[in-house]
Tab-separated table of C-alpha atoms and ligand atoms in Angstrom:
chain	number	residue	atom	x	y	z
A	731	UNK	CA	-20.647	3.868	26.595
A	732	UNK	CA	-21.079	7.642	26.829
A	733	UNK	CA	-24.512	8.910	27.879
A	734	UNK	CA	-26.369	10.512	24.975
A	735	UNK	CA	-28.769	13.436	24.926
A	736	UNK	CA	-31.433	10.924	23.845
A	737	UNK	CA	-30.745	8.950	27.042
A	738	UNK	CA	-31.211	12.125	29.114
A	739	UNK	CA	-34.509	12.762	27.303
A	740	UNK	CA	-35.591	9.187	28.082
A	741	UNK	CA	-34.882	9.824	31.769
A	742	UNK	CA	-37.245	12.787	31.677
A	743	UNK	CA	-39.892	10.766	29.792
A	744	UNK	CA	-39.657	8.042	32.452
A	745	UNK	CA	-39.693	10.597	35.317
A	746	UNK	CA	-36.208	9.518	36.427
A	747	UNK	CA	-34.552	12.531	38.094
A	748	UNK	CA	-31.351	13.676	36.386
A	749	UNK	CA	-28.320	14.557	38.554
A	750	UNK	CA	-25.534	16.689	37.075
A	751	UNK	CA	-22.278	17.815	38.681
A	752	UNK	CA	-19.580	20.242	37.651
A	753	UNK	CA	-16.045	18.925	37.165
A	754	UNK	CA	-12.985	20.708	35.897
A	755	UNK	CA	-10.128	18.203	35.759
A	756	UNK	CA	-9.053	14.643	34.982
A	757	UNK	CA	-9.068	13.380	38.585
A	758	UNK	CA	-12.567	14.683	39.328
A	759	UNK	CA	-13.885	13.277	36.049
A	760	UNK	CA	-12.471	9.857	36.979
A	761	UNK	CA	-14.364	10.043	40.260
A	762	UNK	CA	-17.629	11.015	38.518
A	763	UNK	CA	-17.111	8.112	36.113
A	764	UNK	CA	-17.364	5.748	39.116
A	765	UNK	CA	-20.748	7.202	40.165
A	766	UNK	CA	-24.239	6.978	38.682
A	767	UNK	CA	-24.230	10.692	37.699
A	768	UNK	CA	-24.982	10.856	33.947
A	769	UNK	CA	-23.892	14.438	33.162
A	770	UNK	CA	-20.861	16.638	33.843
A	771	UNK	CA	-20.835	20.400	33.383
A	772	UNK	CA	-17.460	22.013	32.734
A	773	UNK	CA	-18.890	25.240	34.094
A	774	UNK	CA	-17.410	28.709	33.893
A	775	UNK	CA	-17.842	28.565	37.687
A	776	UNK	CA	-14.248	27.300	37.382
A	777	UNK	CA	-13.307	30.991	37.318
A	778	UNK	CA	-14.353	31.201	40.956
A	779	UNK	CA	-13.725	27.740	42.411
A	780	UNK	CA	-10.542	26.844	40.487
A	781	UNK	CA	-9.020	30.216	39.582
A	782	UNK	CA	-10.124	32.135	42.695
A	783	UNK	CA	-11.762	35.008	40.772
A	784	UNK	CA	-14.708	37.110	41.993
A	785	UNK	CA	-17.000	36.122	39.113
A	786	UNK	CA	-17.171	33.939	36.013
A	787	UNK	CA	-16.475	36.901	33.701
A	788	UNK	CA	-12.693	36.530	33.259
A	789	UNK	CA	-12.960	32.897	32.081
A	790	UNK	CA	-11.796	32.448	28.483
A	791	UNK	CA	-12.606	29.959	25.737
A	792	UNK	CA	-9.033	28.666	26.074
A	793	UNK	CA	-9.704	27.978	29.787
A	794	UNK	CA	-12.846	25.980	29.014
A	795	UNK	CA	-11.121	24.063	26.187
A	796	UNK	CA	-8.238	23.185	28.540
A	797	UNK	CA	-10.503	21.970	31.366
A	798	UNK	CA	-12.896	20.144	29.030
A	799	UNK	CA	-9.985	18.204	27.521
A	800	UNK	CA	-8.827	17.149	30.978
A	801	UNK	CA	-12.356	16.105	31.972
A	802	UNK	CA	-12.822	14.143	28.739
A	803	UNK	CA	-9.600	12.209	29.386
A	804	UNK	CA	-10.924	11.202	32.808
A	805	UNK	CA	-14.377	9.856	31.973
A	806	UNK	CA	-15.940	7.499	29.466
A	807	UNK	CA	-19.563	7.437	30.615
A	808	UNK	CA	-21.105	10.844	31.451
A	809	UNK	CA	-22.358	13.330	28.873
A	810	UNK	CA	-20.021	16.349	29.069
A	811	UNK	CA	-21.445	19.853	28.600
A	812	UNK	CA	-19.033	22.803	28.333
A	813	UNK	CA	-19.932	26.401	29.150
A	814	UNK	CA	-19.527	29.121	26.529
A	815	UNK	CA	-17.864	31.888	28.566
A	816	UNK	CA	-18.758	35.584	28.825
A	817	UNK	CA	-18.731	37.427	25.450
A	818	UNK	CA	-17.705	34.295	23.546
A	819	UNK	CA	-21.170	34.152	21.904
A	820	UNK	CA	-21.980	37.850	21.512
A	821	UNK	CA	-22.724	37.255	17.798
A	822	UNK	CA	-23.869	34.037	16.072
A	823	UNK	CA	-20.480	33.938	14.263
A	824	UNK	CA	-18.537	34.194	17.539
A	825	UNK	CA	-20.789	31.523	19.009
A	826	UNK	CA	-20.218	29.176	16.089
A	827	UNK	CA	-16.442	29.589	16.175
A	828	UNK	CA	-16.134	29.216	19.954
A	829	UNK	CA	-18.715	26.455	20.404
A	830	UNK	CA	-16.913	24.630	17.589
A	831	UNK	CA	-13.686	24.862	19.611
A	832	UNK	CA	-15.331	23.458	22.757
A	833	UNK	CA	-16.620	20.510	20.729
A	834	UNK	CA	-13.677	19.861	18.371
A	835	UNK	CA	-10.712	20.783	20.617
A	836	UNK	CA	-12.295	20.180	24.042
A	837	UNK	CA	-14.275	17.093	23.052
A	838	UNK	CA	-17.546	18.213	24.729
A	839	UNK	CA	-20.842	16.664	23.623
A	840	UNK	CA	-22.768	19.918	24.096
A	841	UNK	CA	-22.277	23.563	24.921
A	842	UNK	CA	-24.297	25.685	27.336
A	843	UNK	CA	-25.082	29.379	27.014
A	844	UNK	CA	-26.980	31.912	29.112
A	845	UNK	CA	-29.949	33.992	27.965
A	846	UNK	CA	-33.554	33.956	26.756
A	847	UNK	CA	-35.433	34.854	23.573
A	848	UNK	CA	-32.691	37.263	22.503
A	849	UNK	CA	-30.349	34.271	22.123
A	850	UNK	CA	-32.735	32.376	19.806
A	851	UNK	CA	-30.951	33.287	16.519
A	852	UNK	CA	-27.591	32.227	18.000
A	853	UNK	CA	-29.023	28.951	19.295
A	854	UNK	CA	-30.554	28.259	15.862
A	855	UNK	CA	-27.231	28.915	14.162
A	856	UNK	CA	-25.411	26.465	16.444
A	857	UNK	CA	-28.054	23.761	16.222
A	858	UNK	CA	-28.169	24.042	12.418
A	859	UNK	CA	-24.396	23.531	12.419
A	860	UNK	CA	-24.804	20.331	14.449
A	861	UNK	CA	-23.856	21.694	17.874
A	862	UNK	CA	-26.148	20.609	20.732
A	863	UNK	CA	-27.002	23.551	23.004
A	864	UNK	CA	-28.200	23.671	26.585
A	865	UNK	CA	-29.857	26.889	27.793
A	866	UNK	CA	-29.456	28.649	31.147
A	867	UNK	CA	-32.124	30.981	32.584
A	868	UNK	CA	-32.963	32.608	35.909
A	869	UNK	CA	-29.885	33.870	37.689
A	870	UNK	CA	-27.330	33.919	34.867
A	871	UNK	CA	-23.896	34.479	36.462
A	872	UNK	CA	-22.415	36.182	33.382
A	873	UNK	CA	-24.964	39.013	33.906
A	874	UNK	CA	-24.303	39.355	37.637
A	875	UNK	CA	-23.468	43.062	37.300
A	876	UNK	CA	-26.779	43.717	35.511
A	877	UNK	CA	-29.170	41.580	37.546
A	878	UNK	CA	-27.396	41.100	40.904
A	879	UNK	CA	-26.893	37.808	42.693
A	880	UNK	CA	-30.522	37.083	43.613
A	881	UNK	CA	-33.522	34.894	42.888
A	882	UNK	CA	-35.102	35.750	39.515
A	883	UNK	CA	-38.766	35.731	38.418
A	884	UNK	CA	-40.430	36.717	41.686
A	885	UNK	CA	-42.819	39.337	40.257
A	886	UNK	CA	-45.492	38.867	37.608
A	887	UNK	CA	-43.590	40.445	34.731
A	888	UNK	CA	-40.307	38.673	35.482
A	889	UNK	CA	-42.013	35.295	36.029
A	890	UNK	CA	-43.942	35.609	32.757
A	891	UNK	CA	-40.774	36.660	30.917
A	892	UNK	CA	-38.923	33.591	32.221
A	893	UNK	CA	-41.677	31.268	30.918
A	894	UNK	CA	-41.656	33.026	27.524
A	895	UNK	CA	-37.837	32.888	27.363
A	896	UNK	CA	-37.873	29.154	28.153
A	897	UNK	CA	-40.421	28.509	25.385
A	898	UNK	CA	-38.487	30.705	22.924
A	899	UNK	CA	-35.154	28.963	23.405
A	900	UNK	CA	-36.852	25.555	23.315
A	901	UNK	CA	-38.287	26.515	19.913
A	902	UNK	CA	-34.825	27.692	18.844
A	903	UNK	CA	-33.486	24.197	19.567
A	904	UNK	CA	-31.972	23.840	23.057
A	905	UNK	CA	-32.134	20.207	24.201
A	906	UNK	CA	-32.122	21.027	27.933
A	907	UNK	CA	-32.335	24.007	30.252
A	908	UNK	CA	-30.590	24.980	33.476
A	909	UNK	CA	-32.845	27.010	35.793
A	910	UNK	CA	-30.777	28.790	38.441
A	911	UNK	CA	-32.220	30.614	41.487
A	912	UNK	CA	-35.809	30.510	40.240
A	913	UNK	CA	-38.706	30.085	42.735
A	914	UNK	CA	-39.631	26.392	42.979
A	915	UNK	CA	-43.254	26.877	41.902
A	916	UNK	CA	-42.200	28.858	38.821
A	917	UNK	CA	-39.513	26.295	37.892
A	918	UNK	CA	-42.156	23.580	38.148
A	919	UNK	CA	-44.555	25.572	35.949
A	920	UNK	CA	-41.813	26.069	33.335
A	921	UNK	CA	-40.895	22.372	33.480
A	922	UNK	CA	-44.551	21.417	32.906
A	923	UNK	CA	-44.688	23.596	29.776
A	924	UNK	CA	-41.522	22.279	28.102
A	925	UNK	CA	-40.703	19.132	26.094
A	926	UNK	CA	-37.047	19.265	27.189
A	927	UNK	CA	-35.476	18.472	30.591
A	928	UNK	CA	-34.988	21.270	33.101
A	929	UNK	CA	-32.007	21.006	35.436
A	930	UNK	CA	-32.369	23.159	38.532
A	931	UNK	CA	-29.946	24.774	40.937
A	932	UNK	CA	-31.726	26.666	43.681
A	933	UNK	CA	-34.952	25.994	41.739
A	934	UNK	CA	-36.481	23.097	43.639
A	935	UNK	CA	-37.482	19.530	43.109
A	936	UNK	CA	-40.048	20.389	40.428
A	937	UNK	CA	-37.249	20.459	37.829
A	938	UNK	CA	-36.355	17.255	35.972
A	939	UNK	CA	-32.862	17.230	37.487
A	940	UNK	CA	-30.391	19.087	39.661
A	941	UNK	CA	-26.916	20.475	38.959
A	942	UNK	CA	-24.498	21.293	41.740
A	943	UNK	CA	-20.955	22.638	41.948
A	944	UNK	CA	-18.265	20.077	42.862
A	945	UNK	CA	-16.588	22.217	45.529
A	946	UNK	CA	-19.905	23.036	47.259
A	947	UNK	CA	-21.207	19.496	47.650
A	948	UNK	CA	-17.851	17.976	48.601
A	949	UNK	CA	-17.028	20.628	51.201
A	950	UNK	CA	-13.836	21.955	49.649
A	951	UNK	CA	-14.253	25.400	51.221
A	952	UNK	CA	-14.682	26.254	54.851
A	953	UNK	CA	-16.934	29.245	54.127
A	954	UNK	CA	-20.687	29.133	54.780
A	955	UNK	CA	-22.598	26.771	52.512
A	956	UNK	CA	-24.856	28.807	50.122
A	957	UNK	CA	-28.578	28.147	50.619
A	958	UNK	CA	-29.012	26.456	47.235
A	959	UNK	CA	-26.522	23.711	48.051
A	960	UNK	CA	-25.836	20.982	50.595
A	961	UNK	CA	-22.519	19.617	51.791
A	962	UNK	CA	-22.399	15.838	51.305
A	963	UNK	CA	-18.787	15.522	52.521
A	964	UNK	CA	-16.117	17.654	54.205
A	965	UNK	CA	-13.135	16.910	51.985
A	966	UNK	CA	-11.240	20.083	52.913
A	967	UNK	CA	-11.310	19.080	56.592
A	968	UNK	CA	-10.220	15.542	55.681
A	969	UNK	CA	-7.369	16.939	53.543
A	970	UNK	CA	-6.201	19.360	56.256
A	971	UNK	CA	-6.118	16.542	58.830
A	972	UNK	CA	-4.279	14.207	56.435
A	973	UNK	CA	-1.684	16.846	55.465
A	974	UNK	CA	-1.065	17.765	59.127
A	975	UNK	CA	-0.573	14.065	59.900
A	976	UNK	CA	1.907	13.824	56.999
A	977	UNK	CA	3.750	16.913	58.269
A	978	UNK	CA	3.935	15.452	61.789
A	979	UNK	CA	5.295	12.141	60.535
A	980	UNK	CA	7.916	13.892	58.390
A	981	UNK	CA	8.998	15.915	61.435
A	982	UNK	CA	9.149	12.958	63.845
A	983	UNK	CA	10.809	10.740	61.209
A	984	UNK	CA	8.082	8.077	61.275
A	985	UNK	CA	7.570	8.734	57.531
A	986	UNK	CA	9.019	7.688	55.170
A	987	UNK	CA	9.809	4.186	56.403
A	988	UNK	CA	11.919	1.569	54.677
A	989	UNK	CA	8.821	0.610	52.668
A	990	UNK	CA	8.857	3.980	50.889
A	991	UNK	CA	12.686	4.058	50.555
A	992	UNK	CA	14.610	2.874	47.498
A	993	UNK	CA	17.343	0.320	48.273
A	994	UNK	CA	20.774	-0.516	46.874
A	995	UNK	CA	23.414	-3.130	47.509
A	996	UNK	CA	25.594	-2.143	50.535
A	997	UNK	CA	28.669	-3.375	48.601
A	998	UNK	CA	27.937	-0.993	45.736
A	999	UNK	CA	27.551	1.908	48.162
A	1000	UNK	CA	30.773	1.056	50.010
A	1001	UNK	CA	32.666	0.934	46.741
A	1002	UNK	CA	31.094	4.163	45.489
A	1003	UNK	CA	32.091	6.017	48.669
A	1004	UNK	CA	35.541	4.397	49.035
A	1005	UNK	CA	37.671	7.385	48.044
A	1006	UNK	CA	35.296	10.324	48.606
A	1007	UNK	CA	35.628	12.541	51.712
A	1008	UNK	CA	33.947	11.226	54.872
A	1009	UNK	CA	30.550	12.352	56.199
A	1010	UNK	CA	30.464	15.694	58.015
A	1011	UNK	CA	27.236	14.915	59.943
A	1012	UNK	CA	25.239	11.822	60.838
A	1013	UNK	CA	21.688	11.571	59.549
A	1014	UNK	CA	19.617	9.554	62.000
A	1015	UNK	CA	17.776	6.680	60.382
A	1016	UNK	CA	18.973	7.506	56.855
A	1017	UNK	CA	19.649	4.550	54.627
A	1018	UNK	CA	17.487	2.158	56.690
A	1019	UNK	CA	17.479	-1.372	55.379
A	1020	UNK	CA	14.537	-1.915	53.010
A	1021	UNK	CA	11.555	-3.737	54.450
A	1022	UNK	CA	10.519	-6.978	52.819
A	1023	UNK	CA	8.229	-5.927	50.005
A	1024	UNK	CA	9.658	-2.383	50.067
A	1025	UNK	CA	10.638	-0.308	47.041
A	1026	UNK	CA	13.170	-2.188	44.880
B	2228	KIV	O1	-20.798	27.372	35.694
B	2228	KIV	C1	-21.526	26.641	36.378
B	2228	KIV	O2	-21.087	25.873	37.234
B	2228	KIV	C2	-22.974	26.707	36.138
B	2228	KIV	C3	-23.868	26.001	37.094
B	2228	KIV	C4	-23.960	26.735	38.378
B	2228	KIV	C5	-25.185	25.729	36.504
B	2228	KIV	O3	-23.391	27.323	35.202
């Protein structure tokens, strides 16, 4: 059964920490489905980690719909939250139309949008229309050119504004809040003042949960690991080694073997070749007899 927002709220009430992971395709979603992680974010981070862009800004609603559909096909258990991309919620009407697409066409159970008190009317509009909304405060990647890629809320005014923004969007109806690159003590203070779960990234253990990006935690890049993440596996290294082993076996003819080779009756082949011109070169090992249990 798919995890509900009510179930996520129960986790907070019972002080059970809430893990969340990004995923962008069917295969990854199938893997998450086998874990105990209750929430997937189809993040606009896909612009960077899937599309190879410099920022999340070029991601479109069509992109998020496409990836959300693939994720939904791959999992039956986690709650799936889809990001509203840059400028797709600039007015409440835009937000309603585009959030509706992420829910109806993508199949998401919630949308997420960035911004504080200024987004309250938009959040209200979506919630009134029956669309669950998650907020996102602190470092908000869609504003990277305004605020820079750095920790937010370090001085008195900025810290106070973050608390007020969190309270304002809670009142507007968000059911949960991502806090990105916020000092741990401030994230904890915000968490203590809210009724809804906070999900941190670079915001410390004082949040109710933690969201991380798939490619970061699984080691799919060989670049330096950003400070707010930890590599739990080195899948890129494993893939490089496996692909080099495949390449070596193709070159030295130890792969494919008869097991991976389709077979046919020698009589049929002889008859088929009876009156066609003879071979002009010999292919070593080609046509090896199928192994017992090999491909039929
Ligand atoms: O797009 C994304 O992956 C995100 C997370 C970093 C929270 O918004």
